[in-house]
PDB file of C-alpha atoms and ligand atoms in Angstrom:
ATOM      1  CA  MET A  14      21.207   9.333 -11.419  1.00 31.00           C
ATOM      2  CA  SER A  15      20.876  12.958 -12.518  1.00 29.00           C
ATOM      3  CA  GLY A  16      18.696  13.591 -15.881  1.00 31.00           C
ATOM      4  CA  ASP A  17      16.546  10.749 -14.773  1.00 36.00           C
ATOM      5  CA  ILE A  18      12.878  11.245 -15.008  1.00 35.00           C
ATOM      6  CA  LYS A  19      11.343  11.431 -11.454  1.00 39.00           C
ATOM      7  CA  LEU A  20       8.801   8.467 -11.061  1.00 39.00           C
ATOM      8  CA  SER A  21       6.216  11.221  -9.888  1.00 39.00           C
ATOM      9  CA  ASP A  22       6.619  12.680 -13.429  1.00 43.00           C
ATOM     10  CA  HIS A  23       4.212  11.421 -15.675  1.00 49.00           C
ATOM     11  CA  SER A  24       5.801  12.632 -18.868  1.00 54.00           C
ATOM     12  CA  PRO A  25       4.882  11.233 -22.347  1.00 61.00           C
ATOM     13  CA  ALA A  26       8.032   9.146 -22.498  1.00 56.00           C
ATOM     14  CA  LEU A  27       7.348   7.301 -19.526  1.00 56.00           C
ATOM     15  CA  ARG A  28       3.737   6.755 -20.529  1.00 62.00           C
ATOM     16  CA  ARG A  29       4.814   5.339 -23.781  1.00 63.00           C
ATOM     17  CA  VAL A  30       7.236   2.901 -22.165  1.00 61.00           C
ATOM     18  CA  GLU A  31       4.363   1.787 -20.130  1.00 62.00           C
ATOM     19  CA  ARG A  32       1.901   1.102 -23.016  1.00 67.00           C
ATOM     20  CA  ARG A  33       4.650  -0.882 -24.753  1.00 64.00           C
ATOM     21  CA  LEU A  34       5.470  -2.955 -21.811  1.00 61.00           C
ATOM     22  CA  HIS A  35       1.856  -3.553 -21.203  1.00 61.00           C
ATOM     23  CA  ARG A  36       1.413  -4.544 -24.899  1.00 62.00           C
ATOM     24  CA  ARG A  37       4.080  -6.997 -24.582  1.00 56.00           C
ATOM     25  CA  GLY A  38       2.671  -8.343 -21.563  1.00 57.00           C
ATOM     26  CA  LEU A  39       5.494  -7.413 -19.462  1.00 53.00           C
ATOM     27  CA  LEU A  40       3.506  -5.611 -16.741  1.00 54.00           C
ATOM     28  CA  ARG A  41       1.993  -8.789 -15.671  1.00 50.00           C
ATOM     29  CA  GLY A  42      -0.133  -8.723 -12.583  1.00 49.00           C
ATOM     30  CA  GLY A  43      -0.506  -5.042 -13.068  1.00 50.00           C
ATOM     31  CA  LEU A  44       2.769  -4.079 -11.586  1.00 56.00           C
ATOM     32  CA  SER A  45       3.029  -0.261 -12.252  1.00 57.00           C
ATOM     33  CA  LEU A  46       6.042   0.888 -13.970  1.00 55.00           C
ATOM     34  CA  GLY A  47       7.102   3.055 -10.955  1.00 58.00           C
ATOM     35  CA  GLY A  48       6.910  -0.124  -8.659  1.00 62.00           C
ATOM     36  CA  LEU A  49       9.082  -1.961 -11.272  1.00 60.00           C
ATOM     37  CA  THR A  50      11.788   0.604 -11.753  1.00 59.00           C
ATOM     38  CA  LEU A  51      12.165   0.967  -8.002  1.00 58.00           C
ATOM     39  CA  LEU A  52      12.298  -2.925  -7.461  1.00 57.00           C
ATOM     40  CA  THR A  53      14.985  -3.282 -10.285  1.00 57.00           C
ATOM     41  CA  GLY A  54      16.709  -0.467  -8.812  1.00 55.00           C
ATOM     42  CA  CYS A  55      16.788   1.155 -12.194  1.00 52.00           C
ATOM     43  CA  ASN A  56      15.472   4.614 -13.030  1.00 52.00           C
ATOM     44  CA  LEU A  57      14.308   5.273 -16.597  1.00 50.00           C
ATOM     45  CA  SER A  58      15.863   8.062 -18.454  1.00 49.00           C
ATOM     46  CA  ASP A  59      14.511   9.639 -21.722  1.00 41.00           C
ATOM     47  CA  GLY A  60      16.782   8.026 -23.937  1.00 44.00           C
ATOM     48  CA  ASP A  61      17.046   4.314 -22.725  1.00 48.00           C
ATOM     49  CA  THR A  62      13.219   3.335 -22.559  1.00 50.00           C
ATOM     50  CA  VAL A  63      12.193  -0.381 -23.106  1.00 55.00           C
ATOM     51  CA  ASP A  64      15.690  -1.972 -23.632  1.00 58.00           C
ATOM     52  CA  ARG A  65      17.179  -0.639 -20.540  1.00 58.00           C
ATOM     53  CA  LEU A  66      14.253  -1.859 -18.411  1.00 59.00           C
ATOM     54  CA  LEU A  67      14.081  -5.312 -20.118  1.00 56.00           C
ATOM     55  CA  TRP A  68      17.833  -5.592 -19.190  1.00 58.00           C
ATOM     56  CA  ALA A  69      16.970  -4.673 -15.443  1.00 58.00           C
ATOM     57  CA  MET A  70      14.327  -7.231 -15.641  1.00 56.00           C
ATOM     58  CA  SER A  71      16.443  -9.860 -16.779  1.00 53.00           C
ATOM     59  CA  ARG A  72      18.617  -9.173 -13.761  1.00 53.00           C
ATOM     60  CA  PHE A  73      15.776  -9.935 -11.385  1.00 52.00           C
ATOM     61  CA  ASN A  74      16.440 -12.968  -9.144  1.00 47.00           C
ATOM     62  CA  ASP A  75      13.866 -15.646  -8.959  1.00 49.00           C
ATOM     63  CA  LYS A  76      12.736 -14.837  -5.553  1.00 50.00           C
ATOM     64  CA  VAL A  77      11.927 -11.124  -6.332  1.00 54.00           C
ATOM     65  CA  GLN A  78      10.038 -12.417  -9.660  1.00 52.00           C
ATOM     66  CA  SER A  79       7.968 -14.706  -7.628  1.00 50.00           C
ATOM     67  CA  TRP A  80       7.109 -12.295  -5.084  1.00 55.00           C
ATOM     68  CA  LEU A  81       5.932  -9.761  -7.755  1.00 55.00           C
ATOM     69  CA  PHE A  82       3.987 -12.216  -9.944  1.00 53.00           C
ATOM     70  CA  ASP A  83       2.448 -14.602  -7.320  1.00 60.00           C
ATOM     71  CA  PRO A  84      -0.477 -13.192  -5.500  1.00 63.00           C
ATOM     72  CA  ASP A  85       0.205 -16.004  -2.702  1.00 69.00           C
ATOM     73  CA  GLN A  86       3.833 -15.087  -1.986  1.00 73.00           C
ATOM     74  CA  LEU A  87       4.985 -13.338   0.892  1.00 82.00           C
ATOM     75  CA  ALA A  88       6.713  -9.891   0.965  1.00 85.00           C
ATOM     76  CA  PRO A  89      10.267 -10.033   2.329  1.00 86.00           C
ATOM     77  CA  THR A  90      10.435  -9.589   6.185  1.00 91.00           C
ATOM     78  CA  PHE A  91      13.505  -8.058   7.875  1.00 92.00           C
ATOM     79  CA  ALA A  92      15.217  -7.921  11.339  1.00 95.00           C
ATOM     80  CA  GLU A  93      14.803  -5.398  13.897  1.00 97.00           C
ATOM     81  CA  LYS A  94      18.728  -3.934  12.895  1.00 95.00           C
ATOM     82  CA  ASP A  95      17.239  -3.097   9.578  1.00 93.00           C
ATOM     83  CA  ILE A  96      14.563  -0.654  10.473  1.00 95.00           C
ATOM     84  CA  THR A  97      15.001   2.728   8.702  1.00 93.00           C
ATOM     85  CA  THR A  98      15.259   5.687  11.420  1.00 95.00           C
ATOM     86  CA  PRO A  99      14.064   8.038  11.202  1.00 94.00           C
ATOM     87  CA  PHE A 100      11.219   6.661   9.105  1.00 96.00           C
ATOM     88  CA  PRO A 101      10.181   8.814   6.389  1.00 94.00           C
ATOM     89  CA  PHE A 102       6.760  10.897   6.452  1.00 96.00           C
ATOM     90  CA  ASN A 103       4.765  11.325   3.318  1.00 96.00           C
ATOM     91  CA  ALA A 104       1.281  12.513   2.525  1.00 96.00           C
ATOM     92  CA  PHE A 105      -0.197  14.848  -0.148  1.00 94.00           C
ATOM     93  CA  TYR A 106       0.426  17.652   2.569  1.00 95.00           C
ATOM     94  CA  SER A 107       3.127  18.623   4.780  1.00 95.00           C
ATOM     95  CA  GLU A 108       4.112  16.875   7.915  1.00 96.00           C
ATOM     96  CA  ASP A 109       2.677  19.709  10.235  1.00 96.00           C
ATOM     97  CA  SER A 110      -0.898  19.576   8.665  1.00 96.00           C
ATOM     98  CA  THR A 111      -1.207  15.968  10.029  1.00 97.00           C
ATOM     99  CA  PRO A 112      -4.533  15.419  11.201  1.00 97.00           C
ATOM    100  CA  GLU A 113      -4.975  15.474  14.972  1.00 97.00           C
ATOM    101  CA  ILE A 114      -7.215  12.873  16.175  1.00 98.00           C
ATOM    102  CA  ASP A 115      -8.843  11.831  19.579  1.00 98.00           C
ATOM    103  CA  GLY A 116      -8.409   8.116  20.062  1.00 98.00           C
ATOM    104  CA  ASP A 117     -10.787   8.009  22.884  1.00 98.00           C
ATOM    105  CA  THR A 118     -13.676   9.323  20.837  1.00 98.00           C
ATOM    106  CA  TRP A 119     -12.338   7.718  17.308  1.00 98.00           C
ATOM    107  CA  LYS A 120     -14.417   4.984  16.079  1.00 98.00           C
ATOM    108  CA  LEU A 121     -13.919   2.770  12.798  1.00 98.00           C
ATOM    109  CA  GLU A 122     -17.015   2.940  10.375  1.00 98.00           C
ATOM    110  CA  VAL A 123     -17.729  -0.338   8.586  1.00 98.00           C
ATOM    111  CA  SER A 124     -20.167  -0.351   5.801  1.00 98.00           C
ATOM    112  CA  GLY A 125     -21.148  -2.425   2.395  1.00 98.00           C
ATOM    113  CA  LEU A 126     -21.330  -6.155   2.225  1.00 98.00           C
ATOM    114  CA  VAL A 127     -20.639  -7.097   5.870  1.00 98.00           C
ATOM    115  CA  ASP A 128     -23.056  -8.773   8.453  1.00 98.00           C
ATOM    116  CA  ASP A 129     -22.137  -6.248  11.086  1.00 98.00           C
ATOM    117  CA  ARG A 130     -21.858  -2.901  10.949  1.00 98.00           C
ATOM    118  CA  THR A 131     -21.086  -1.857  14.374  1.00 98.00           C
ATOM    119  CA  PRO A 132     -18.280   0.874  14.530  1.00 98.00           C
ATOM    120  CA  TRP A 133     -15.026  -0.366  16.140  1.00 98.00           C
ATOM    121  CA  THR A 134     -13.309   1.571  19.161  1.00 98.00           C
ATOM    122  CA  LEU A 135      -9.613   1.211  19.616  1.00 98.00           C
ATOM    123  CA  SER A 136      -9.827  -0.973  22.450  1.00 98.00           C
ATOM    124  CA  ARG A 137     -11.879  -3.361  20.826  1.00 98.00           C
ATOM    125  CA  LEU A 138      -9.702  -3.580  17.926  1.00 98.00           C
ATOM    126  CA  ARG A 139      -6.958  -4.276  20.550  1.00 98.00           C
ATOM    127  CA  SER A 140      -8.718  -7.103  21.975  1.00 98.00           C
ATOM    128  CA  LEU A 141      -8.416  -9.078  18.723  1.00 98.00           C
ATOM    129  CA  PRO A 142      -5.372 -11.191  17.936  1.00 97.00           C
ATOM    130  CA  GLN A 143      -2.236  -8.989  16.983  1.00 97.00           C
ATOM    131  CA  GLU A 144       0.578  -9.442  14.639  1.00 97.00           C
ATOM    132  CA  SER A 145       3.775  -7.759  13.886  1.00 98.00           C
ATOM    133  CA  GLN A 146       5.855  -7.309  10.697  1.00 97.00           C
ATOM    134  CA  ILE A 147       8.970  -5.758   9.758  1.00 97.00           C
ATOM    135  CA  THR A 148       8.707  -5.008   6.011  1.00 93.00           C
ATOM    136  CA  ARG A 149       9.641  -2.824   3.244  1.00 89.00           C
ATOM    137  CA  HIS A 150       7.416   0.313   2.378  1.00 90.00           C
ATOM    138  CA  ILE A 151       8.276   1.337  -1.187  1.00 84.00           C
ATOM    139  CA  CYS A 152       6.918   4.980  -2.281  1.00 82.00           C
ATOM    140  CA  ILE A 153       6.359   5.510  -5.908  1.00 73.00           C
ATOM    141  CA  GLU A 154       7.914   9.075  -5.502  1.00 73.00           C
ATOM    142  CA  GLY A 155      11.490   7.080  -5.610  1.00 71.00           C
ATOM    143  CA  TRP A 156      12.153   6.139  -1.647  1.00 79.00           C
ATOM    144  CA  SER A 157      11.634   3.029   0.295  1.00 84.00           C
ATOM    145  CA  ALA A 158      12.262   2.244   3.996  1.00 90.00           C
ATOM    146  CA  ILE A 159      11.987  -0.605   6.438  1.00 93.00           C
ATOM    147  CA  GLY A 160       9.554  -0.382   9.430  1.00 97.00           C
ATOM    148  CA  GLN A 161       7.869  -2.541  11.959  1.00 98.00           C
ATOM    149  CA  TRP A 162       4.022  -2.371  12.326  1.00 98.00           C
ATOM    150  CA  SER A 163       1.698  -4.292  14.278  1.00 98.00           C
ATOM    151  CA  GLY A 164      -2.002  -4.808  14.471  1.00 98.00           C
ATOM    152  CA  VAL A 165      -5.028  -6.811  13.441  1.00 98.00           C
ATOM    153  CA  PRO A 166      -4.519  -9.423  10.441  1.00 98.00           C
ATOM    154  CA  PHE A 167      -7.041  -7.699   8.206  1.00 98.00           C
ATOM    155  CA  ARG A 168      -8.455 -11.103   7.176  1.00 97.00           C
ATOM    156  CA  THR A 169      -9.325 -11.823  10.929  1.00 98.00           C
ATOM    157  CA  PHE A 170     -11.040  -8.540  11.060  1.00 98.00           C
ATOM    158  CA  LEU A 171     -12.851  -9.078   7.938  1.00 98.00           C
ATOM    159  CA  GLN A 172     -13.904 -12.476   9.282  1.00 98.00           C
ATOM    160  CA  ARG A 173     -15.398 -10.716  12.630  1.00 98.00           C
ATOM    161  CA  ILE A 174     -17.453  -8.388  10.703  1.00 98.00           C
ATOM    162  CA  GLY A 175     -18.803 -11.118   8.419  1.00 98.00           C
ATOM    163  CA  ALA A 176     -17.428  -9.654   5.349  1.00 98.00           C
ATOM    164  CA  ASP A 177     -18.816 -11.010   1.909  1.00 98.00           C
ATOM    165  CA  THR A 178     -15.026 -12.139   0.959  1.00 96.00           C
ATOM    166  CA  ARG A 179     -16.408 -12.980  -2.748  1.00 96.00           C
ATOM    167  CA  ALA A 180     -16.916  -9.202  -3.063  1.00 97.00           C
ATOM    168  CA  ARG A 181     -14.223  -7.675  -5.386  1.00 93.00           C
ATOM    169  CA  TYR A 182     -12.874  -4.725  -3.240  1.00 95.00           C
ATOM    170  CA  VAL A 183     -12.407  -3.192   0.002  1.00 98.00           C
ATOM    171  CA  GLY A 184     -12.474   0.536   0.175  1.00 98.00           C
ATOM    172  CA  PHE A 185     -11.067   2.983   2.960  1.00 98.00           C
ATOM    173  CA  ARG A 186     -11.857   6.442   3.737  1.00 98.00           C
ATOM    174  CA  CYS A 187      -9.369   8.493   5.870  1.00 98.00           C
ATOM    175  CA  ALA A 188      -9.704  11.357   8.232  1.00 98.00           C
ATOM    176  CA  ASP A 189      -7.672  13.624   5.941  1.00 97.00           C
ATOM    177  CA  ARG A 190      -9.937  12.969   3.083  1.00 95.00           C
ATOM    178  CA  TYR A 191      -7.331  10.481   1.393  1.00 97.00           C
ATOM    179  CA  TYR A 192      -9.085   7.200   0.219  1.00 97.00           C
ATOM    180  CA  SER A 193      -7.740   4.048  -1.383  1.00 96.00           C
ATOM    181  CA  SER A 194      -9.024   0.526  -2.157  1.00 95.00           C
ATOM    182  CA  ILE A 195      -7.591  -3.052  -2.449  1.00 93.00           C
ATOM    183  CA  ASP A 196      -8.722  -6.292  -4.124  1.00 91.00           C
ATOM    184  CA  MET A 197     -10.049  -8.947  -1.767  1.00 92.00           C
ATOM    185  CA  ALA A 198      -7.236 -11.133  -2.645  1.00 89.00           C
ATOM    186  CA  THR A 199      -4.939  -8.682  -1.024  1.00 90.00           C
ATOM    187  CA  ALA A 200      -7.118  -7.907   1.671  1.00 95.00           C
ATOM    188  CA  LEU A 201      -7.072 -11.575   2.896  1.00 93.00           C
ATOM    189  CA  HIS A 202      -3.384 -11.917   2.348  1.00 91.00           C
ATOM    190  CA  PRO A 203      -1.795 -12.887   5.341  1.00 93.00           C
ATOM    191  CA  GLN A 204       0.801 -10.057   5.684  1.00 94.00           C
ATOM    192  CA  THR A 205      -2.210  -7.325   5.202  1.00 96.00           C
ATOM    193  CA  ILE A 206      -2.842  -5.917   8.752  1.00 98.00           C
ATOM    194  CA  LEU A 207      -4.919  -3.228  10.483  1.00 98.00           C
ATOM    195  CA  ALA A 208      -1.839  -1.468  11.870  1.00 98.00           C
ATOM    196  CA  LEU A 209      -2.257   0.106  15.442  1.00 98.00           C
ATOM    197  CA  ASP A 210       1.391   0.170  16.610  1.00 98.00           C
ATOM    198  CA  TYR A 211       4.648   1.490  14.803  1.00 98.00           C
ATOM    199  CA  GLY A 212       7.508  -0.165  16.603  1.00 97.00           C
ATOM    200  CA  LYS A 213       6.495  -0.596  20.175  1.00 95.00           C
ATOM    201  CA  ASP A 214       4.238   2.206  20.436  1.00 97.00           C
ATOM    202  CA  PRO A 215       0.983   3.159  19.217  1.00 98.00           C
ATOM    203  CA  LEU A 216       1.056   4.610  15.618  1.00 98.00           C
ATOM    204  CA  PRO A 217       2.325   8.370  15.824  1.00 98.00           C
ATOM    205  CA  ALA A 218      -0.070  10.905  14.294  1.00 98.00           C
ATOM    206  CA  GLU A 219       2.218  11.352  11.331  1.00 97.00           C
ATOM    207  CA  TYR A 220       2.446   7.498  10.596  1.00 98.00           C
ATOM    208  CA  GLY A 221      -1.337   7.317  10.644  1.00 98.00           C
ATOM    209  CA  PHE A 222      -2.639   7.269  14.075  1.00 98.00           C
ATOM    210  CA  PRO A 223      -4.993   5.813  15.285  1.00 98.00           C
ATOM    211  CA  LEU A 224      -5.273   3.266  12.282  1.00 98.00           C
ATOM    212  CA  LYS A 225      -3.359   2.567   9.003  1.00 98.00           C
ATOM    213  CA  LEU A 226      -3.735  -0.259   6.622  1.00 98.00           C
ATOM    214  CA  ARG A 227      -0.269  -2.019   6.374  1.00 98.00           C
ATOM    215  CA  VAL A 228      -0.016  -3.917   2.987  1.00 95.00           C
ATOM    216  CA  PRO A 229       3.789  -4.795   2.271  1.00 91.00           C
ATOM    217  CA  THR A 230       2.807  -6.502  -1.098  1.00 87.00           C
ATOM    218  CA  LYS A 231       1.687  -2.936  -2.545  1.00 85.00           C
ATOM    219  CA  LEU A 232       3.226   0.354  -2.956  1.00 83.00           C
ATOM    220  CA  GLY A 233       3.059   2.781  -0.313  1.00 90.00           C
ATOM    221  CA  PHE A 234       0.394   4.780  -1.634  1.00 91.00           C
ATOM    222  CA  LYS A 235      -2.068   1.749  -1.096  1.00 92.00           C
ATOM    223  CA  ASN A 236      -1.422   1.976   2.782  1.00 97.00           C
ATOM    224  CA  PRO A 237      -4.148   4.391   3.813  1.00 98.00           C
ATOM    225  CA  LYS A 238      -3.098   6.098   7.111  1.00 98.00           C
ATOM    226  CA  HIS A 239      -5.894   7.816   9.602  1.00 98.00           C
ATOM    227  CA  ILE A 240      -8.573   5.390   8.552  1.00 98.00           C
ATOM    228  CA  ALA A 241     -12.080   6.578   9.564  1.00 98.00           C
ATOM    229  CA  ALA A 242     -14.357   4.148   7.520  1.00 98.00           C
ATOM    230  CA  LEU A 243     -14.072   0.957   5.343  1.00 98.00           C
ATOM    231  CA  PHE A 244     -16.537  -0.759   3.273  1.00 98.00           C
ATOM    232  CA  VAL A 245     -16.676  -3.994   1.335  1.00 98.00           C
ATOM    233  CA  THR A 246     -18.143  -3.485  -2.327  1.00 97.00           C
ATOM    234  CA  ASN A 247     -18.245  -4.862  -5.758  1.00 97.00           C
ATOM    235  CA  ASP A 248     -17.980  -1.218  -7.190  1.00 96.00           C
ATOM    236  CA  TYR A 249     -14.578   0.071  -7.803  1.00 93.00           C
ATOM    237  CA  PRO A 250     -13.753   2.449  -5.262  1.00 94.00           C
ATOM    238  CA  GLY A 251     -10.698   4.240  -6.734  1.00 90.00           C
ATOM    239  CA  GLY A 252      -8.305   6.009  -4.579  1.00 92.00           C
ATOM    240  CA  TRP A 253      -6.577   9.412  -4.375  1.00 90.00           C
ATOM    241  CA  TRP A 254      -3.760   8.641  -6.423  1.00 86.00           C
ATOM    242  CA  GLU A 255      -5.254   5.759  -8.357  1.00 79.00           C
ATOM    243  CA  ASP A 256      -7.630   8.227  -9.612  1.00 81.00           C
ATOM    244  CA  GLN A 257      -4.580  10.564 -10.723  1.00 76.00           C
ATOM    245  CA  GLY A 258      -3.300   7.752 -13.024  1.00 69.00           C
ATOM    246  CA  TYR A 259      -1.105   5.520 -10.803  1.00 68.00           C
ATOM    247  CA  ASN A 260      -1.697   1.946 -11.646  1.00 67.00           C
ATOM    248  CA  TRP A 261      -4.443   0.607  -9.439  1.00 68.00           C
ATOM    249  CA  PHE A 262      -3.131  -2.899  -8.561  1.00 67.00           C
ATOM    250  CA  SER A 263       0.498  -1.438  -7.588  1.00 68.00           C
ATOM    251  CA  GLY A 264       1.895  -4.630  -6.475  1.00 69.00           C
ATOM    252  CA  SER A 265       1.910  -8.391  -6.477  1.00 61.00           C
TER     253      SER A 265
HETATM  254  N1  MTE B   3      -4.640   9.117   4.883  1.00 85.11           N
HETATM  255  C1  MTE B   3      -3.258   9.204   4.069  1.00 85.11           C
HETATM  256  N2  MTE B   3      -2.565   7.770   3.938  1.00 85.11           N
HETATM  257  C2  MTE B   3      -1.771   7.909   3.311  1.00 85.11           C
HETATM  258  C3  MTE B   3      -1.152   8.981   2.453  1.00 85.11           C
HETATM  259  C4  MTE B   3      -1.974  10.363   2.448  1.00 85.11           C
HETATM  260  O1  MTE B   3      -1.493  11.348   2.224  1.00 85.11           O
HETATM  261  N3  MTE B   3      -3.029  10.265   3.620  1.00 85.11           N
HETATM  262  N4  MTE B   3      -0.168   8.854   1.589  1.00 85.11           N
HETATM  263  C5  MTE B   3       0.263   7.593   1.093  1.00 85.11           C
HETATM  264  C6  MTE B   3       1.557   7.502   0.485  1.00 85.11           C
HETATM  265  S1  MTE B   3       1.885   7.964  -1.000  1.00 85.11           S
HETATM  266  C7  MTE B   3       2.673   7.043   1.329  1.00 85.11           C
HETATM  267  S2  MTE B   3       4.259   6.658   0.650  1.00 85.11           S
HETATM  268  C8  MTE B   3       2.490   6.493   2.709  1.00 85.11           C
HETATM  269  C9  MTE B   3       3.512   7.414   3.645  1.00 85.11           C
HETATM  270  O2  MTE B   3       3.372   6.764   4.863  1.00 85.11           O
HETATM  271  P1  MTE B   3       4.303   7.084   6.095  1.00 85.11           P
HETATM  272  O3  MTE B   3       4.036   8.554   6.329  1.00 85.11           O
HETATM  273  O4  MTE B   3       4.080   6.176   7.138  1.00 85.11           O
HETATM  274  O5  MTE B   3       5.835   7.015   5.338  1.00 85.11           O
HETATM  275  O6  MTE B   3       1.188   6.829   3.257  1.00 85.11           O
HETATM  276  C10 MTE B   3       0.173   6.624   2.259  1.00 85.11           C
HETATM  277  N5  MTE B   3      -1.099   6.620   2.794  1.00 85.11           N
HETATM  278 MO1   MO B   4       3.889   7.250  -1.620  1.00 85.11          MO
END
């Protein structure tokens, strides 16, 4: 739709709509405006504002609604034939600046409210139980794609390191200086995984080698790639995009 505001455009008009929806309690669960417009298939244009979005929301089917507003719901899963090829690349830099990481010497650092701070090698991570998922990745910049990721269920990992699961957040620091964080309920969600593989192979460099957090219940920017360190904390850790005004919760 030409003339529509790009989701990455933080124009005053979009901000106004977002504030009005929040006041009316319509962005329940902290779902971001960007996420809502993507999921309703409706881009906001300057003229239409709230009414158009309300109309789009009323077209939501029950399944989508319950996924968005109920933290225990599962994100939809797909079949192998639905996988988007090639899967899009995205980062705050161009693809040729993807960090080069040596998997033989790489270690995942662990800190904060955990019993065991021993760093993790790739082979030790691979010795933990693995799970696979085919889910949709939704980027706030206006695209979505279906991919297959496999790795360690994050709650299994948190149990292994003796994380205090009453803590509020898990924060992530990445090799490319990206950072992000999620709430503990999302960290423990059954579909949140520490992904080691994309498709049948180890994560390619551009998709986050050697380790990426896959969170299908959140927007793409809450899926940190090239993870170098993670920490469990009660202090709000923020994130690269979150600190530039994107809604922190950004999902269900
Ligand atoms: N380390 C790191 N992780 C990141 C980003 C980034 O720039 N650096 N971008 C985020 C955003 S906005 C998106 S949409 C996805 C893109 O992942 P993909 O390249 O696998 O499609 O990575 C997320 N995680
Ligand atoms: Mo994104």
